[in-house]
Amino acid sequence: VKRYGDEDLAKQPFTSAGEAYFARGRAYAAVGEKAKAEADFRAALPLTADKRARADLLKLLGEEVAK
């Protein structure tokens, strides 16, 4: 979170932006920054084509929204 917390991930190439948002969202969730985690998970969703990764994102979003 320290290293990439303020980075504009939208500047990442399209092919890696979804993964970058997903990874940073997990880092935010791990340190308890739920709103930032949810924002990154939501940003990752439309950029993620892999069905398993999308399922993971939806699960994490459900968990983050429920907390």
mmCIF file of N, CA, C and O in Angstrom:
data_model
loop_
_atom_site.group_PDB
_atom_site.id
_atom_site.type_symbol
_atom_site.label_atom_id
_atom_site.label_comp_id
_atom_site.label_asym_id
_atom_site.label_seq_id
_atom_site.Cartn_x
_atom_site.Cartn_y
_atom_site.Cartn_z
ATOM 1 N N VAL A 1 0.838 -1.187 0.000
ATOM 2 C CA VAL A 1 0.000 0.000 0.000
ATOM 3 C C VAL A 1 0.879 1.245 0.000
ATOM 4 O O VAL A 1 0.561 2.205 -0.685
ATOM 5 N N LYS A 2 1.975 1.215 0.745
ATOM 6 C CA LYS A 2 2.853 2.389 0.757
ATOM 7 C C LYS A 2 3.374 2.695 -0.635
ATOM 8 O O LYS A 2 3.417 3.847 -1.048
ATOM 9 N N ARG A 3 3.777 1.662 -1.363
ATOM 10 C CA ARG A 3 4.427 1.868 -2.652
ATOM 11 C C ARG A 3 3.444 2.284 -3.753
ATOM 12 O O ARG A 3 3.754 3.132 -4.577
ATOM 13 N N TYR A 4 2.261 1.681 -3.781
ATOM 14 C CA TYR A 4 1.340 1.923 -4.894
ATOM 15 C C TYR A 4 0.028 2.587 -4.482
ATOM 16 O O TYR A 4 -0.865 2.752 -5.306
ATOM 17 N N GLY A 5 -0.099 2.971 -3.232
ATOM 18 C CA GLY A 5 -1.343 3.545 -2.744
ATOM 19 C C GLY A 5 -1.813 4.774 -3.498
ATOM 20 O O GLY A 5 -3.000 4.955 -3.727
ATOM 21 N N ASP A 6 -0.891 5.611 -3.908
ATOM 22 C CA ASP A 6 -1.264 6.856 -4.585
ATOM 23 C C ASP A 6 -1.069 6.790 -6.099
ATOM 24 O O ASP A 6 -1.308 7.774 -6.792
ATOM 25 N N GLU A 7 -0.647 5.638 -6.608
ATOM 26 C CA GLU A 7 -0.378 5.529 -8.043
ATOM 27 C C GLU A 7 -1.676 5.498 -8.843
ATOM 28 O O GLU A 7 -2.649 4.846 -8.458
ATOM 29 N N ASP A 8 -1.693 6.197 -9.960
ATOM 30 C CA ASP A 8 -2.847 6.204 -10.856
ATOM 31 C C ASP A 8 -2.775 4.958 -11.733
ATOM 32 O O ASP A 8 -2.075 4.936 -12.741
ATOM 33 N N LEU A 9 -3.495 3.925 -11.337
ATOM 34 C CA LEU A 9 -3.435 2.656 -12.050
ATOM 35 C C LEU A 9 -4.121 2.707 -13.405
ATOM 36 O O LEU A 9 -3.918 1.832 -14.232
ATOM 37 N N ALA A 10 -4.901 3.736 -13.656
ATOM 38 C CA ALA A 10 -5.530 3.893 -14.967
ATOM 39 C C ALA A 10 -4.481 4.129 -16.050
ATOM 40 O O ALA A 10 -4.749 3.922 -17.230
ATOM 41 N N LYS A 11 -3.292 4.532 -15.657
ATOM 42 C CA LYS A 11 -2.212 4.751 -16.619
ATOM 43 C C LYS A 11 -1.516 3.455 -17.008
ATOM 44 O O LYS A 11 -0.704 3.444 -17.925
ATOM 45 N N GLN A 12 -1.847 2.366 -16.306
ATOM 46 C CA GLN A 12 -1.282 1.056 -16.640
ATOM 47 C C GLN A 12 -1.830 0.611 -17.988
ATOM 48 O O GLN A 12 -2.940 0.979 -18.367
ATOM 49 N N PRO A 13 -1.064 -0.219 -18.710
ATOM 50 C CA PRO A 13 -1.628 -0.780 -19.950
ATOM 51 C C PRO A 13 -2.918 -1.538 -19.630
ATOM 52 O O PRO A 13 -3.031 -2.157 -18.565
ATOM 53 N N PHE A 14 -3.869 -1.484 -20.537
ATOM 54 C CA PHE A 14 -5.170 -2.118 -20.329
ATOM 55 C C PHE A 14 -5.027 -3.563 -19.871
ATOM 56 O O PHE A 14 -5.758 -4.023 -19.001
ATOM 57 N N THR A 15 -4.069 -4.274 -20.461
ATOM 58 C CA THR A 15 -3.916 -5.698 -20.161
ATOM 59 C C THR A 15 -3.474 -5.971 -18.734
ATOM 60 O O THR A 15 -3.684 -7.064 -18.230
ATOM 61 N N SER A 16 -2.882 -5.008 -18.055
ATOM 62 C CA SER A 16 -2.423 -5.244 -16.681
ATOM 63 C C SER A 16 -3.154 -4.385 -15.646
ATOM 64 O O SER A 16 -2.967 -4.578 -14.451
ATOM 65 N N ALA A 17 -3.973 -3.466 -16.083
ATOM 66 C CA ALA A 17 -4.654 -2.569 -15.143
ATOM 67 C C ALA A 17 -5.593 -3.323 -14.206
ATOM 68 O O ALA A 17 -5.639 -3.041 -13.005
ATOM 69 N N GLY A 18 -6.334 -4.284 -14.725
ATOM 70 C CA GLY A 18 -7.239 -5.056 -13.886
ATOM 71 C C GLY A 18 -6.508 -5.788 -12.778
ATOM 72 O O GLY A 18 -6.915 -5.766 -11.613
ATOM 73 N N GLU A 19 -5.393 -6.426 -13.138
ATOM 74 C CA GLU A 19 -4.579 -7.127 -12.140
ATOM 75 C C GLU A 19 -4.012 -6.160 -11.116
ATOM 76 O O GLU A 19 -3.936 -6.480 -9.926
ATOM 77 N N ALA A 20 -3.612 -4.983 -11.565
ATOM 78 C CA ALA A 20 -3.038 -3.995 -10.655
ATOM 79 C C ALA A 20 -4.080 -3.502 -9.650
ATOM 80 O O ALA A 20 -3.807 -3.423 -8.445
ATOM 81 N N TYR A 21 -5.274 -3.202 -10.136
ATOM 82 C CA TYR A 21 -6.348 -2.783 -9.227
ATOM 83 C C TYR A 21 -6.701 -3.900 -8.252
ATOM 84 O O TYR A 21 -6.931 -3.657 -7.070
ATOM 85 N N PHE A 22 -6.764 -5.132 -8.748
ATOM 86 C CA PHE A 22 -7.103 -6.278 -7.917
ATOM 87 C C PHE A 22 -6.064 -6.464 -6.804
ATOM 88 O O PHE A 22 -6.404 -6.614 -5.624
ATOM 89 N N ALA A 23 -4.790 -6.403 -7.170
ATOM 90 C CA ALA A 23 -3.716 -6.586 -6.189
ATOM 91 C C ALA A 23 -3.729 -5.474 -5.141
ATOM 92 O O ALA A 23 -3.607 -5.733 -3.938
ATOM 93 N N ARG A 24 -3.879 -4.235 -5.590
ATOM 94 C CA ARG A 24 -3.889 -3.133 -4.633
ATOM 95 C C ARG A 24 -5.136 -3.204 -3.749
ATOM 96 O O ARG A 24 -5.078 -2.930 -2.548
ATOM 97 N N GLY A 25 -6.261 -3.621 -4.322
ATOM 98 C CA GLY A 25 -7.475 -3.787 -3.534
ATOM 99 C C GLY A 25 -7.295 -4.815 -2.428
ATOM 100 O O GLY A 25 -7.731 -4.608 -1.295
ATOM 101 N N ARG A 26 -6.623 -5.916 -2.729
ATOM 102 C CA ARG A 26 -6.355 -6.929 -1.699
ATOM 103 C C ARG A 26 -5.443 -6.356 -0.623
ATOM 104 O O ARG A 26 -5.620 -6.644 0.564
ATOM 105 N N ALA A 27 -4.469 -5.554 -1.019
ATOM 106 C CA ALA A 27 -3.573 -4.937 -0.032
ATOM 107 C C ALA A 27 -4.349 -3.987 0.870
ATOM 108 O O ALA A 27 -4.167 -4.000 2.097
ATOM 109 N N TYR A 28 -5.209 -3.172 0.280
ATOM 110 C CA TYR A 28 -6.037 -2.273 1.086
ATOM 111 C C TYR A 28 -6.922 -3.064 2.052
ATOM 112 O O TYR A 28 -7.071 -2.704 3.210
ATOM 113 N N ALA A 29 -7.519 -4.141 1.573
ATOM 114 C CA ALA A 29 -8.384 -4.962 2.426
ATOM 115 C C ALA A 29 -7.588 -5.552 3.586
ATOM 116 O O ALA A 29 -8.081 -5.605 4.718
ATOM 117 N N ALA A 30 -6.355 -5.950 3.320
ATOM 118 C CA ALA A 30 -5.526 -6.573 4.354
ATOM 119 C C ALA A 30 -5.182 -5.591 5.478
ATOM 120 O O ALA A 30 -5.004 -6.014 6.623
ATOM 121 N N VAL A 31 -5.100 -4.309 5.159
ATOM 122 C CA VAL A 31 -4.777 -3.315 6.190
ATOM 123 C C VAL A 31 -6.026 -2.602 6.703
ATOM 124 O O VAL A 31 -5.933 -1.625 7.443
ATOM 125 N N GLY A 32 -7.202 -3.089 6.295
ATOM 126 C CA GLY A 32 -8.449 -2.559 6.829
ATOM 127 C C GLY A 32 -8.997 -1.316 6.164
ATOM 128 O O GLY A 32 -9.918 -0.688 6.683
ATOM 129 N N GLU A 33 -8.458 -0.938 5.008
ATOM 130 C CA GLU A 33 -8.956 0.244 4.292
ATOM 131 C C GLU A 33 -10.048 -0.206 3.322
ATOM 132 O O GLU A 33 -9.845 -0.320 2.123
ATOM 133 N N LYS A 34 -11.224 -0.466 3.869
ATOM 134 C CA LYS A 34 -12.311 -1.102 3.132
ATOM 135 C C LYS A 34 -12.820 -0.275 1.954
ATOM 136 O O LYS A 34 -13.088 -0.817 0.889
ATOM 137 N N ALA A 35 -12.977 1.012 2.131
ATOM 138 C CA ALA A 35 -13.502 1.849 1.048
ATOM 139 C C ALA A 35 -12.544 1.871 -0.139
ATOM 140 O O ALA A 35 -12.972 1.786 -1.298
ATOM 141 N N LYS A 36 -11.247 1.970 0.142
ATOM 142 C CA LYS A 36 -10.256 1.968 -0.938
ATOM 143 C C LYS A 36 -10.199 0.601 -1.603
ATOM 144 O O LYS A 36 -10.047 0.504 -2.829
ATOM 145 N N ALA A 37 -10.317 -0.469 -0.817
ATOM 146 C CA ALA A 37 -10.324 -1.824 -1.376
ATOM 147 C C ALA A 37 -11.505 -1.992 -2.317
ATOM 148 O O ALA A 37 -11.355 -2.470 -3.449
ATOM 149 N N GLU A 38 -12.678 -1.573 -1.863
ATOM 150 C CA GLU A 38 -13.879 -1.700 -2.694
ATOM 151 C C GLU A 38 -13.747 -0.900 -3.980
ATOM 152 O O GLU A 38 -14.110 -1.371 -5.061
ATOM 153 N N ALA A 39 -13.211 0.298 -3.898
ATOM 154 C CA ALA A 39 -13.038 1.134 -5.094
ATOM 155 C C ALA A 39 -12.121 0.448 -6.105
ATOM 156 O O ALA A 39 -12.404 0.434 -7.312
ATOM 157 N N ASP A 40 -11.037 -0.141 -5.621
ATOM 158 C CA ASP A 40 -10.114 -0.827 -6.532
ATOM 159 C C ASP A 40 -10.739 -2.096 -7.101
ATOM 160 O O ASP A 40 -10.559 -2.406 -8.280
ATOM 161 N N PHE A 41 -11.483 -2.845 -6.294
ATOM 162 C CA PHE A 41 -12.151 -4.044 -6.811
ATOM 163 C C PHE A 41 -13.155 -3.666 -7.888
ATOM 164 O O PHE A 41 -13.247 -4.323 -8.925
ATOM 165 N N ARG A 42 -13.894 -2.583 -7.662
ATOM 166 C CA ARG A 42 -14.876 -2.141 -8.666
ATOM 167 C C ARG A 42 -14.182 -1.655 -9.943
ATOM 168 O O ARG A 42 -14.686 -1.867 -11.044
ATOM 169 N N ALA A 43 -13.024 -1.016 -9.803
ATOM 170 C CA ALA A 43 -12.269 -0.570 -10.977
ATOM 171 C C ALA A 43 -11.702 -1.765 -11.744
ATOM 172 O O ALA A 43 -11.604 -1.734 -12.969
ATOM 173 N N ALA A 44 -11.336 -2.820 -11.039
ATOM 174 C CA ALA A 44 -10.759 -4.009 -11.672
ATOM 175 C C ALA A 44 -11.795 -4.805 -12.449
ATOM 176 O O ALA A 44 -11.472 -5.414 -13.480
ATOM 177 N N LEU A 45 -13.019 -4.817 -11.980
ATOM 178 C CA LEU A 45 -14.051 -5.687 -12.557
ATOM 179 C C LEU A 45 -14.223 -5.527 -14.068
ATOM 180 O O LEU A 45 -14.159 -6.526 -14.799
ATOM 181 N N PRO A 46 -14.432 -4.328 -14.613
ATOM 182 C CA PRO A 46 -14.629 -4.228 -16.067
ATOM 183 C C PRO A 46 -13.347 -4.480 -16.876
ATOM 184 O O PRO A 46 -13.411 -4.665 -18.086
ATOM 185 N N LEU A 47 -12.215 -4.502 -16.199
ATOM 186 C CA LEU A 47 -10.940 -4.726 -16.890
ATOM 187 C C LEU A 47 -10.482 -6.180 -16.795
ATOM 188 O O LEU A 47 -9.394 -6.519 -17.266
ATOM 189 N N THR A 48 -11.300 -7.033 -16.188
ATOM 190 C CA THR A 48 -10.919 -8.415 -15.940
ATOM 191 C C THR A 48 -11.787 -9.347 -16.762
ATOM 192 O O THR A 48 -13.004 -9.413 -16.557
ATOM 193 N N ALA A 49 -11.164 -10.078 -17.687
ATOM 194 C CA ALA A 49 -11.900 -10.997 -18.554
ATOM 195 C C ALA A 49 -11.890 -12.433 -18.016
ATOM 196 O O ALA A 49 -12.813 -13.190 -18.277
ATOM 197 N N ASP A 50 -10.867 -12.780 -17.254
ATOM 198 C CA ASP A 50 -10.747 -14.138 -16.730
ATOM 199 C C ASP A 50 -11.907 -14.454 -15.783
ATOM 200 O O ASP A 50 -12.156 -13.717 -14.822
ATOM 201 N N LYS A 51 -12.616 -15.557 -16.073
ATOM 202 C CA LYS A 51 -13.814 -15.892 -15.295
ATOM 203 C C LYS A 51 -13.513 -16.144 -13.831
ATOM 204 O O LYS A 51 -14.273 -15.734 -12.956
ATOM 205 N N ARG A 52 -12.411 -16.806 -13.535
ATOM 206 C CA ARG A 52 -12.070 -17.074 -12.134
ATOM 207 C C ARG A 52 -11.725 -15.790 -11.392
ATOM 208 O O ARG A 52 -12.128 -15.596 -10.247
ATOM 209 N N ALA A 53 -10.971 -14.930 -12.045
ATOM 210 C CA ALA A 53 -10.598 -13.660 -11.414
ATOM 211 C C ALA A 53 -11.848 -12.804 -11.180
ATOM 212 O O ALA A 53 -11.982 -12.170 -10.131
ATOM 213 N N ARG A 54 -12.770 -12.802 -12.141
ATOM 214 C CA ARG A 54 -14.023 -12.045 -11.971
ATOM 215 C C ARG A 54 -14.834 -12.598 -10.809
ATOM 216 O O ARG A 54 -15.385 -11.842 -10.013
ATOM 217 N N ALA A 55 -14.877 -13.932 -10.700
ATOM 218 C CA ALA A 55 -15.603 -14.559 -9.590
ATOM 219 C C ALA A 55 -14.978 -14.162 -8.258
ATOM 220 O O ALA A 55 -15.688 -13.868 -7.287
ATOM 221 N N ASP A 56 -13.643 -14.135 -8.212
ATOM 222 C CA ASP A 56 -12.954 -13.708 -6.983
ATOM 223 C C ASP A 56 -13.286 -12.259 -6.648
ATOM 224 O O ASP A 56 -13.526 -11.921 -5.483
ATOM 225 N N LEU A 57 -13.279 -11.408 -7.667
ATOM 226 C CA LEU A 57 -13.606 -9.994 -7.443
ATOM 227 C C LEU A 57 -15.025 -9.830 -6.915
ATOM 228 O O LEU A 57 -15.257 -9.081 -5.962
ATOM 229 N N LEU A 58 -15.956 -10.530 -7.521
ATOM 230 C CA LEU A 58 -17.347 -10.430 -7.078
ATOM 231 C C LEU A 58 -17.497 -10.936 -5.653
ATOM 232 O O LEU A 58 -18.228 -10.344 -4.851
ATOM 233 N N LYS A 59 -16.792 -11.997 -5.319
ATOM 234 C CA LYS A 59 -16.835 -12.513 -3.951
ATOM 235 C C LYS A 59 -16.264 -11.481 -2.983
ATOM 236 O O LYS A 59 -16.851 -11.199 -1.937
ATOM 237 N N LEU A 60 -15.118 -10.915 -3.319
ATOM 238 C CA LEU A 60 -14.500 -9.916 -2.449
ATOM 239 C C LEU A 60 -15.385 -8.678 -2.316
ATOM 240 O O LEU A 60 -15.501 -8.107 -1.242
ATOM 241 N N LEU A 61 -16.003 -8.269 -3.408
ATOM 242 C CA LEU A 61 -16.914 -7.118 -3.342
ATOM 243 C C LEU A 61 -18.091 -7.431 -2.421
ATOM 244 O O LEU A 61 -18.489 -6.584 -1.624
ATOM 245 N N GLY A 62 -18.601 -8.619 -2.502
ATOM 246 C CA GLY A 62 -19.691 -9.011 -1.617
ATOM 247 C C GLY A 62 -19.272 -8.981 -0.166
ATOM 248 O O GLY A 62 -19.997 -8.504 0.707
ATOM 249 N N GLU A 63 -18.063 -9.455 0.094
ATOM 250 C CA GLU A 63 -17.554 -9.458 1.471
ATOM 251 C C GLU A 63 -17.294 -8.035 1.945
ATOM 252 O O GLU A 63 -17.589 -7.705 3.084
ATOM 253 N N GLU A 64 -16.731 -7.193 1.092
ATOM 254 C CA GLU A 64 -16.416 -5.826 1.485
ATOM 255 C C GLU A 64 -17.681 -5.007 1.700
ATOM 256 O O GLU A 64 -17.780 -4.232 2.618
ATOM 257 N N VAL A 65 -18.682 -5.200 0.834
ATOM 258 C CA VAL A 65 -19.922 -4.442 0.970
ATOM 259 C C VAL A 65 -20.673 -4.876 2.215
ATOM 260 O O VAL A 65 -21.266 -4.071 2.917
ATOM 261 N N ALA A 66 -20.598 -6.175 2.541
ATOM 262 C CA ALA A 66 -21.328 -6.700 3.701
ATOM 263 C C ALA A 66 -20.721 -6.269 5.031
ATOM 264 O O ALA A 66 -21.408 -6.235 6.040
ATOM 265 N N LYS A 67 -19.453 -5.945 5.063
ATOM 266 C CA LYS A 67 -18.787 -5.592 6.329
ATOM 267 C C LYS A 67 -19.101 -4.188 6.757
ATOM 268 O O LYS A 67 -19.390 -3.333 6.045
#
